[in-house]
Amino acid sequence: MRVRVVVVLGVSALLAGQTGAAAATAGDSAQPKGATPASAAQLVESLGLHVAPTPVRERKGWHPPRVILVSRSEGDLVPQLKQVAPQAKIISIDAATPKEIAAADATIGVCSPEVLKTAEHLEWIQWPAAGVERCVGQPLLRERAPLVTNLQRTMGPSISEHVIALMLALSRHFDEFYQHQQQGQWVNESGPELADLGGATVLVVGLGGIGTEVARRAHALGMRVVATRASGHEGPDFVSYVGLADELPKLTREADFVVNCLPLTPETTGIFNKEYFATMKRSAYFISIGRGKSTVTADLAAALTQGTIAGAGLDVVDPEPLPPDNPLWHAPHVLITPHISANTAVADRTRDAIVVENLRRYVAGEPMLSVVDIAKGY
């Protein structure tokens, strides 16, 4: 617990000074032109954000943005955006005229078919989340191939804490004890057998930004961590083994917890299905914070009802919102939260800081953060 407090306070301290430092860069003559503010640099390093190998000014068609469209959800960020892009016209998509949309060369949180069709000179899209499938899956975007950046890794610390909470709640049977509490029942000797996380094996499926943070915290609790990733066998020291995607069945058979941290791509859609759940231990738990469509909902509900797996903790489902009559609501040993695992103050400040920093970088023509591979979909 002591380590957790230090980590949270450290990130919070970085974020507290981030906005002011980014703003100072735009107007402080003592700051070298184009230099990255110290707090922003520390934030990039602490999160392990990927920095593009070349400056964005070398990209064909680049110029400092003149018209930037922002989504309604990013409206509160406009004053900070104006500080780092004072020459640009920053307009809420709700108030933008057809002429202004057509003139847009950058968007923040906007990637609709209508805007892509109208904004023919669009050069950059800053997506406001890690998952970009709703944006990069559009044919017109793939055809034009603008620069797309996302917010990968920024929500990892908050989401990973949610994962640990679900793992603890399930292994300690909090769902059952809460039902007894509602009925005023003191269940002691006849209650379910509890389990420790220490010594258990967790399989992190998708060792990206979020998956790495899950692995870090699980290891700190004494768990053995194995993982899969598409890019290779490399991983941090706290992961015992990193396998490729085709090693998933083998690693699943030894896992006490399976944590879905995958992005949504054609290859990962529906990957957690009836056949997959049959490879899990009957005593194992399935945790999902990646994308709902990577799991076949009916197959998961059946696996829970039939006792194929011990339980599930879900922050994402398919569809969202989950209809009231969906059997998953009433399956045994399942905890469902409504896609809110990143809804924390720390995660919000982190997201805002990186959006502002990326706009500053784009205006200055510097290497961008978290550039999306449109072909891969993440």
Coordinates of N, CA and C in Angstrom, one line a residue, residues 297 301 319 321-331:
T297 N -20.8 -12.4 -25.9 CA -21.5 -12.3 -24.6 C -22.3 -13.5 -24.2
A301 N -21.9 -15.8 -20.8 CA -23.0 -16.1 -19.9 C -23.2 -17.5 -19.7
P319 N -23.7 -5.8 -26.2 CA -23.5 -4.4 -26.6 C -23.4 -3.5 -25.3
P321 N -25.0 0.2 -24.0 CA -25.2 -0.4 -22.7 C -25.9 -1.8 -22.8
L322 N -25.6 -2.7 -21.8 CA -26.1 -4.0 -21.9 C -27.6 -4.0 -21.6
P323 N -28.5 -4.5 -22.4 CA -29.9 -4.5 -22.2 C -30.3 -5.1 -20.9
P324 N -31.4 -4.6 -20.3 CA -31.8 -5.1 -19.0 C -32.1 -6.6 -19.0
D325 N -32.6 -7.1 -20.1 CA -33.0 -8.5 -20.2 C -31.9 -9.5 -20.6
N326 N -30.6 -8.9 -20.8 CA -29.5 -9.8 -21.2 C -29.2 -10.8 -20.1
P327 N -29.1 -12.1 -20.4 CA -28.8 -13.1 -19.4 C -27.5 -12.9 -18.6
L328 N -26.6 -12.1 -19.1 CA -25.3 -11.8 -18.4 C -25.5 -11.1 -17.1
W329 N -26.5 -10.3 -17.0 CA -26.8 -9.6 -15.8 C -27.1 -10.6 -14.6
H330 N -27.7 -11.7 -14.9 CA -28.1 -12.6 -13.9 C -27.3 -13.9 -13.8
A331 N -26.2 -13.9 -14.6 CA -25.3 -15.1 -14.5 C -24.6 -15.1 -13.1

